Short mmCIF file of C-alpha atoms and ligand atoms in Angstrom, two decimals:
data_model
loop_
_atom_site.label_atom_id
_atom_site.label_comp_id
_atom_site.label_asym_id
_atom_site.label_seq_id
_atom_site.Cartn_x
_atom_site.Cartn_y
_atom_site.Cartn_z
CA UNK A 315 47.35 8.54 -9.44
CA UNK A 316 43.85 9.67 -10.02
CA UNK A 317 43.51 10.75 -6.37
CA UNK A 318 46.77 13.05 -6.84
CA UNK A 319 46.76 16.75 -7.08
CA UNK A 320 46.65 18.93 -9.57
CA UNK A 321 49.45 21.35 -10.00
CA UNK A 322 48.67 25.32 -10.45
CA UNK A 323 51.40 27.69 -11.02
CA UNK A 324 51.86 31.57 -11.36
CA UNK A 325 54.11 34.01 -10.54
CA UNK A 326 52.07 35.36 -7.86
CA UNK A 327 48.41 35.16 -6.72
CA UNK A 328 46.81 36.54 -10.06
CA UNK A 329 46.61 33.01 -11.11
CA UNK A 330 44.02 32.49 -8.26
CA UNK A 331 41.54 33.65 -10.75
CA UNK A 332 42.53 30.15 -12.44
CA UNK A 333 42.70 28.36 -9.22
CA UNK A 334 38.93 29.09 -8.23
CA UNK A 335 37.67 28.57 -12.03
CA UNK A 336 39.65 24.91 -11.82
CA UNK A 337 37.59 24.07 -8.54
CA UNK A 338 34.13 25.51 -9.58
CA UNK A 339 34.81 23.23 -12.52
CA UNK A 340 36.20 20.03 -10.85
CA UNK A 341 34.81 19.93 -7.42
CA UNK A 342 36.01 16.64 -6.72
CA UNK A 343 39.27 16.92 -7.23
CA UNK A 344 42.65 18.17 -4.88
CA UNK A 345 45.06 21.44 -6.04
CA UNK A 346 48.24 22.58 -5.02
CA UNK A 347 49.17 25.85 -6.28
CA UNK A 348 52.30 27.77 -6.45
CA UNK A 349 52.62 31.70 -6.46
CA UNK A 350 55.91 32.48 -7.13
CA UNK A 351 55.48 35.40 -5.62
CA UNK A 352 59.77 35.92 -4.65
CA UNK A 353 59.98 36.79 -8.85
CA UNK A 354 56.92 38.54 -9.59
CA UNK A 355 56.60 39.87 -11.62
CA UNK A 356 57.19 37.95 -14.52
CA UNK A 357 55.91 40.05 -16.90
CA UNK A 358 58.58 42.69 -17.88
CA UNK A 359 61.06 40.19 -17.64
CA UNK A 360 63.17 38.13 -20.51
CA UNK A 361 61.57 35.09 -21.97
CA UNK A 362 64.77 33.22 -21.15
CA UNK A 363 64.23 34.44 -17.08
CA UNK A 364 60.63 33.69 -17.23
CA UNK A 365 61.49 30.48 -18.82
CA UNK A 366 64.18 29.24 -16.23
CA UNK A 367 61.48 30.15 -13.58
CA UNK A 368 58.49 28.55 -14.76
CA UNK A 369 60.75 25.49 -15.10
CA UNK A 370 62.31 25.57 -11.43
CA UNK A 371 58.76 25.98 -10.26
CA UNK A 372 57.25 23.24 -11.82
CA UNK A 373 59.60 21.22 -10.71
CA UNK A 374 58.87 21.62 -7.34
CA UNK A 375 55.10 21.03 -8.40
CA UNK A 376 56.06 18.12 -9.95
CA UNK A 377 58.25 16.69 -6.93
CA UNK A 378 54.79 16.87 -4.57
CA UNK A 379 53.24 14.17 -6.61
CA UNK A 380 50.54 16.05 -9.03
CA UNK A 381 48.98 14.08 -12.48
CA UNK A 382 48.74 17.45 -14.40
CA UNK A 383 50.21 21.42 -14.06
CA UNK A 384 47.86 24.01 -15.33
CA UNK A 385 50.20 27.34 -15.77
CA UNK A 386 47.46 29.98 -14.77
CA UNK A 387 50.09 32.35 -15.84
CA UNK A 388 49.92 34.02 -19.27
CA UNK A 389 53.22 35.24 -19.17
CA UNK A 390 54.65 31.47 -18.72
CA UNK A 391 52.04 30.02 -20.70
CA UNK A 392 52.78 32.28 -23.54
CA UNK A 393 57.10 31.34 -23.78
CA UNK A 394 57.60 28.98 -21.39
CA UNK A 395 55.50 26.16 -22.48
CA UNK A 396 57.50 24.35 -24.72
CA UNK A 397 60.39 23.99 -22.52
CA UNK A 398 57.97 22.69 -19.78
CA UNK A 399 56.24 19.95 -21.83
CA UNK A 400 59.61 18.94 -22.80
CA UNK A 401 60.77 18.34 -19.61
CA UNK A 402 57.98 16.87 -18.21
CA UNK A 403 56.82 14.48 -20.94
CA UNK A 404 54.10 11.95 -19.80
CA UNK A 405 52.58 14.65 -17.51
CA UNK A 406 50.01 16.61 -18.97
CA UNK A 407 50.40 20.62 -18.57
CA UNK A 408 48.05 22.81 -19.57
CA UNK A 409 48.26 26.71 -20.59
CA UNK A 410 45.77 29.57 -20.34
CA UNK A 411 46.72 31.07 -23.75
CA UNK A 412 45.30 28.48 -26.03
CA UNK A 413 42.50 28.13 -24.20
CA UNK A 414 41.70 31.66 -24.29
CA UNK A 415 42.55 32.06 -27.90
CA UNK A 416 40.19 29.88 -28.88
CA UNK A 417 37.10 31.48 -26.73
CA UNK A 418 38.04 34.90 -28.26
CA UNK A 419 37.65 33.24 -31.90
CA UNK A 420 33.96 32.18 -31.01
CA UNK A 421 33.58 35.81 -29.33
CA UNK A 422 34.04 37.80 -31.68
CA UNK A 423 31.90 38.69 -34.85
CA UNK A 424 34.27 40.49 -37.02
CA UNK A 425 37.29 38.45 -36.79
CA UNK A 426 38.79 41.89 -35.15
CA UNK A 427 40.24 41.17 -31.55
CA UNK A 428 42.28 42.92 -28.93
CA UNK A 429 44.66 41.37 -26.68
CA UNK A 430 45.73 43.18 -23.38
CA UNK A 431 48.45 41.62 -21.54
CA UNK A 432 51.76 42.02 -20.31
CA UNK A 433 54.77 43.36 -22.20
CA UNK A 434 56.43 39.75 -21.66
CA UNK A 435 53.22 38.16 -23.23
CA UNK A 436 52.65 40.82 -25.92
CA UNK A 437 56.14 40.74 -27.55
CA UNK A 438 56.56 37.07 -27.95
CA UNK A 439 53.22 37.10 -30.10
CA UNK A 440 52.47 33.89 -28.62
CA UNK A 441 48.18 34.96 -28.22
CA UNK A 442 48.05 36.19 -31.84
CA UNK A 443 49.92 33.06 -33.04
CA UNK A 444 47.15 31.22 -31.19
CA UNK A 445 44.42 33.44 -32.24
CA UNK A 446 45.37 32.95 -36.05
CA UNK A 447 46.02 29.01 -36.15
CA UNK A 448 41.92 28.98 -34.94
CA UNK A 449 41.28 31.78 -37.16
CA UNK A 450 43.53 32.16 -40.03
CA UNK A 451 41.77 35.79 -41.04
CA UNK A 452 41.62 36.67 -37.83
CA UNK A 453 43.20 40.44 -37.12
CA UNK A 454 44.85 40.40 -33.94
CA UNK A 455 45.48 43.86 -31.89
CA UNK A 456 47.53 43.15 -29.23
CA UNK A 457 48.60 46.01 -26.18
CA UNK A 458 51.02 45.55 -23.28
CA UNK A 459 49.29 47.02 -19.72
CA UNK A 460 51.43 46.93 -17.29
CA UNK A 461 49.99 49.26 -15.30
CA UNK A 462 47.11 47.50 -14.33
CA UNK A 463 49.37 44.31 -12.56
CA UNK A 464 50.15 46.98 -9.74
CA UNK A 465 46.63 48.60 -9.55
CA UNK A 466 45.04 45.04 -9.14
CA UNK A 467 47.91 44.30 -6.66
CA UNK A 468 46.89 47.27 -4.77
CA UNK A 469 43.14 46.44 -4.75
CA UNK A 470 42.71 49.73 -7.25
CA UNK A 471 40.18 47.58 -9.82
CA UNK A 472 37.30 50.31 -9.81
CA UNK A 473 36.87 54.02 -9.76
CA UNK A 474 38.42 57.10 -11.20
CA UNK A 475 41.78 55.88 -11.01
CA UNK A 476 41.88 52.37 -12.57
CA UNK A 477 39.02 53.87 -15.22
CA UNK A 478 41.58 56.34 -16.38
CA UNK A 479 44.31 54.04 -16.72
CA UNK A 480 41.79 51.37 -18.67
CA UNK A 481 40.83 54.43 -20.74
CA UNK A 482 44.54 55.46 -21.40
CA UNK A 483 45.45 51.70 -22.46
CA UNK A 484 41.96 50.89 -24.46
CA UNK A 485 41.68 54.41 -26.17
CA UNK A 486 42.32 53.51 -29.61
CA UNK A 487 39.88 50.70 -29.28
CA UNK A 488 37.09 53.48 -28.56
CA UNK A 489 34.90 54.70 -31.09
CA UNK A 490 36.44 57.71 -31.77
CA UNK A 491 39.51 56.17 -31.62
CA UNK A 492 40.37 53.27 -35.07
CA UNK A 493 36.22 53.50 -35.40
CA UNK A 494 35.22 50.55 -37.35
CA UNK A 495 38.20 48.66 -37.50
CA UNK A 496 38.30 48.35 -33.67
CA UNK A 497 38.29 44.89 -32.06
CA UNK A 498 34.66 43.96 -30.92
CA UNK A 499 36.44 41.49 -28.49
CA UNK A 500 39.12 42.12 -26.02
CA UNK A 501 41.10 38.83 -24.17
CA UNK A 502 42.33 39.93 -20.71
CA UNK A 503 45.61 37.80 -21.60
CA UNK A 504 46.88 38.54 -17.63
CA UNK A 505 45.95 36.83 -14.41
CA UNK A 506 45.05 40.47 -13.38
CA UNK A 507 43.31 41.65 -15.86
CA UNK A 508 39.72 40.00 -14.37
CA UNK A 509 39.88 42.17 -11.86
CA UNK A 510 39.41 45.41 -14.15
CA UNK A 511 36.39 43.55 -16.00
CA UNK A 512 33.52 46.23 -14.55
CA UNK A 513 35.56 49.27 -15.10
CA UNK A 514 36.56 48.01 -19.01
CA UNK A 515 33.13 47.63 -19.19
CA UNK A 516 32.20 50.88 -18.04
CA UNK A 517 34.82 52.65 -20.00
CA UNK A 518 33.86 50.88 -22.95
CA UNK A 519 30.38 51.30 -22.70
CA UNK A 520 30.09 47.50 -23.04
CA UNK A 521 30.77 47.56 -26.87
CA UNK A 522 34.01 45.15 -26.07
CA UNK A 523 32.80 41.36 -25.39
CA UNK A 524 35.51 40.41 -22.43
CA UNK A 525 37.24 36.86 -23.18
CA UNK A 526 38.54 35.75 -19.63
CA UNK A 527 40.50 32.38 -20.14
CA UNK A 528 40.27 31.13 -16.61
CA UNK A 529 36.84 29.40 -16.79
CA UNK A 530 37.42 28.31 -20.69
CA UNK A 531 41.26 26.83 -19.19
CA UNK A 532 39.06 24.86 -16.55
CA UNK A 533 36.88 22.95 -18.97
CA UNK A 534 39.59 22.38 -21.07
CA UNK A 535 41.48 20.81 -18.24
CA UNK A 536 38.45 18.75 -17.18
CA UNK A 537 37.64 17.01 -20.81
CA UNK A 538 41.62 16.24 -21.40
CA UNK A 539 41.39 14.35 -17.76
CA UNK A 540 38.10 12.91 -18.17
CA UNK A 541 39.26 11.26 -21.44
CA UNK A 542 42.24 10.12 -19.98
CA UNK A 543 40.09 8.40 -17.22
CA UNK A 544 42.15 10.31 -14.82
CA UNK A 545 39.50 12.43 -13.16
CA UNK A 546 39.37 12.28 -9.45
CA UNK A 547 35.49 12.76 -6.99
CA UNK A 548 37.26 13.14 -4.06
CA UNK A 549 34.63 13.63 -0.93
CA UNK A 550 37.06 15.78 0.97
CA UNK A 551 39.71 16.95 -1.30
CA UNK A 552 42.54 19.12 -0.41
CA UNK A 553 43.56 22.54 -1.15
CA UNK A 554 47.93 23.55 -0.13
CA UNK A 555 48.88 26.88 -0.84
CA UNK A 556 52.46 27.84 -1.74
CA UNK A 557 54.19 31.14 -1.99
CA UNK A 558 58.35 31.86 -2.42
CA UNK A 559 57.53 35.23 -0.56
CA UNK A 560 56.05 37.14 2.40
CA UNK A 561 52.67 34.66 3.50
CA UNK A 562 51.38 37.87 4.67
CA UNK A 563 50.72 39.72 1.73
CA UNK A 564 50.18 36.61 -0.53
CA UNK A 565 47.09 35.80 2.15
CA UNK A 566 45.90 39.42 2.03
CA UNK A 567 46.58 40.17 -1.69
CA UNK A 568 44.99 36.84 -2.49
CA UNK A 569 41.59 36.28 -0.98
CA UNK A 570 41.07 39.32 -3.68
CA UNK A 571 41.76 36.92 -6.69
CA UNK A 572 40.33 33.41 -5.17
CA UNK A 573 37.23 35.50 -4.22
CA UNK A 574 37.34 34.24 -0.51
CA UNK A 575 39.59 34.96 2.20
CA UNK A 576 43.04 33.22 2.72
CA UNK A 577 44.69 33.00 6.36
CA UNK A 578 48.41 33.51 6.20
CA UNK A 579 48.84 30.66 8.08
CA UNK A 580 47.04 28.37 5.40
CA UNK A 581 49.91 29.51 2.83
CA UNK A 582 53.20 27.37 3.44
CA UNK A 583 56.37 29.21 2.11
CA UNK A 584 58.64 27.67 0.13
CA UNK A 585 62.25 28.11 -1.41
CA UNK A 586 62.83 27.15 -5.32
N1 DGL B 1297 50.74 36.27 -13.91
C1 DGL B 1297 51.21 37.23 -14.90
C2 DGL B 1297 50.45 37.00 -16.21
O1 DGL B 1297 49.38 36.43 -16.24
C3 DGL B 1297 50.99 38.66 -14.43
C4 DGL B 1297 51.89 39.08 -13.31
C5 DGL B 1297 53.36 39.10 -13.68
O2 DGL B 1297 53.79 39.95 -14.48
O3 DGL B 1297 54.07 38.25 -13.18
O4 DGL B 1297 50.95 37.39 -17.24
#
């Protein structure tokens, strides 16, 4: 069991971001990710769809063989993670919305912090829930950006467009926008938000510390496993790729969010 994979879902390739943290932080072990990438994107839809999808997909995770799922999807993470524990009891599965919660907590100074997700993961609450069980006086200001899902999708992450988008969305957050009761932290609570990480920066003139939950997810994941002994140091582990849509794009999209090319032919497609 040790030696099995470890399960990585999304609803696309944004969760590649996750992917890469996961093996920076646990070289020695094998992944098998999923991009559902037929229903993407998840994050305009019901909780009840997203719900019924995450659940399909891990269940094909689930049916390869892997010890743990990690849902590197904030959307899922943030109303689907309930459902999936409960139907997967004895398997651990991990979220990225706890995990990046608790980082913005230690981030920020003033107890003021902005979330910037999809609408999905903005109306369920589920990051300033989260946010306020680490830090009950915590003020949460949470903003839905959908936007930015198809600019990263389109490889539109810098310059004058994506900058005036990130300004449009973070404008109230700027100093002459709610001044001193702005958030001093901002969580990018979307597999896509990464991406946009220079250009917020710019934008912001750096006055926003960024929380990404990817790397912060990846330790969390390796301390649960190493306590349960169940850590893997595989010399040559594996890496599958699956998609439920065109290889083509998720290979051409996706080298942009694991930070190194991916061959269509190294991404199998699959049907949930
Ligand atoms: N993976 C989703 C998330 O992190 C973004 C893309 C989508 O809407 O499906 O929320």
């Amino acid at each position: 069991m040790r030696a099995a994979p470890i399960g990585v879902f999304d609803s696309g390739v944004g969760g590649l971001t996750v992917l890469r943290a996961l093996q920076r932080r646990l070289p020695g072990e094998s992944f098998i990710y999923l991009g559902d990438t037929a229903r993407l994107p998840y994050g305009t839809k019901s909780a009840r769809t997203v719900e019924r999808y995450a659940l399909r997909a891990t269940a094909l995770l689930v049916g390869t063989g892997v010890k743990a799922i990690v849902v590197a999807c904030n959307t899922a993470s943030a109303v689907a993670l309930p459902a999936l524990r409960a139907a997967h009891t004895g398997l651990p599965v991990f979220g990225v919305v706890g995990p990046g919660a608790r980082a913005a907590v230690r981030a920020s100074a003033s107890g003021r912090i902005g979330v910037i997700a999809t609408e999905s993961t903005v109306r369920g609450g589920a990051y300033a829930r989260a946010i306020l069980a680490a830090h009950p006086a915590a003020r949460v200001h949470a903003r839905a950006c959908p936007l930015l899902v198809a600019l990263a999708e389109e490889g539109w992450v810098d310059g004058p467009i994506a900058e005036a988008v990130v300004g449009e969305y973070l404008r109230p957050w700027l100093p002459d926008g709610e001044g001193t009761a702005a958030p001093d932290c901002v969580v990018l609570g979307c597999t896509h938000f990464p991406l946009f990480a220079p250009a917020i920066e710019r934008v912001t003139h750096g006055r926003l510390a960024l929380v990404d939950s990817a790397a912060t997810t990846a330790a969390e994941v390796a301390a649960s496993l190493a306590e349960a002994g169940a850590l893997a140091a595989l010399a040559q582990p594996a890496r599958r790729l699956l998609a439920t849509d065109d290889v083509d794009r998720f290979a051409r999209v996706g080298g942009r969010f694991l930070g190194v090319p991916v061959a269509a032919g190294d991404v199998e497609l699959v049907d949930l």
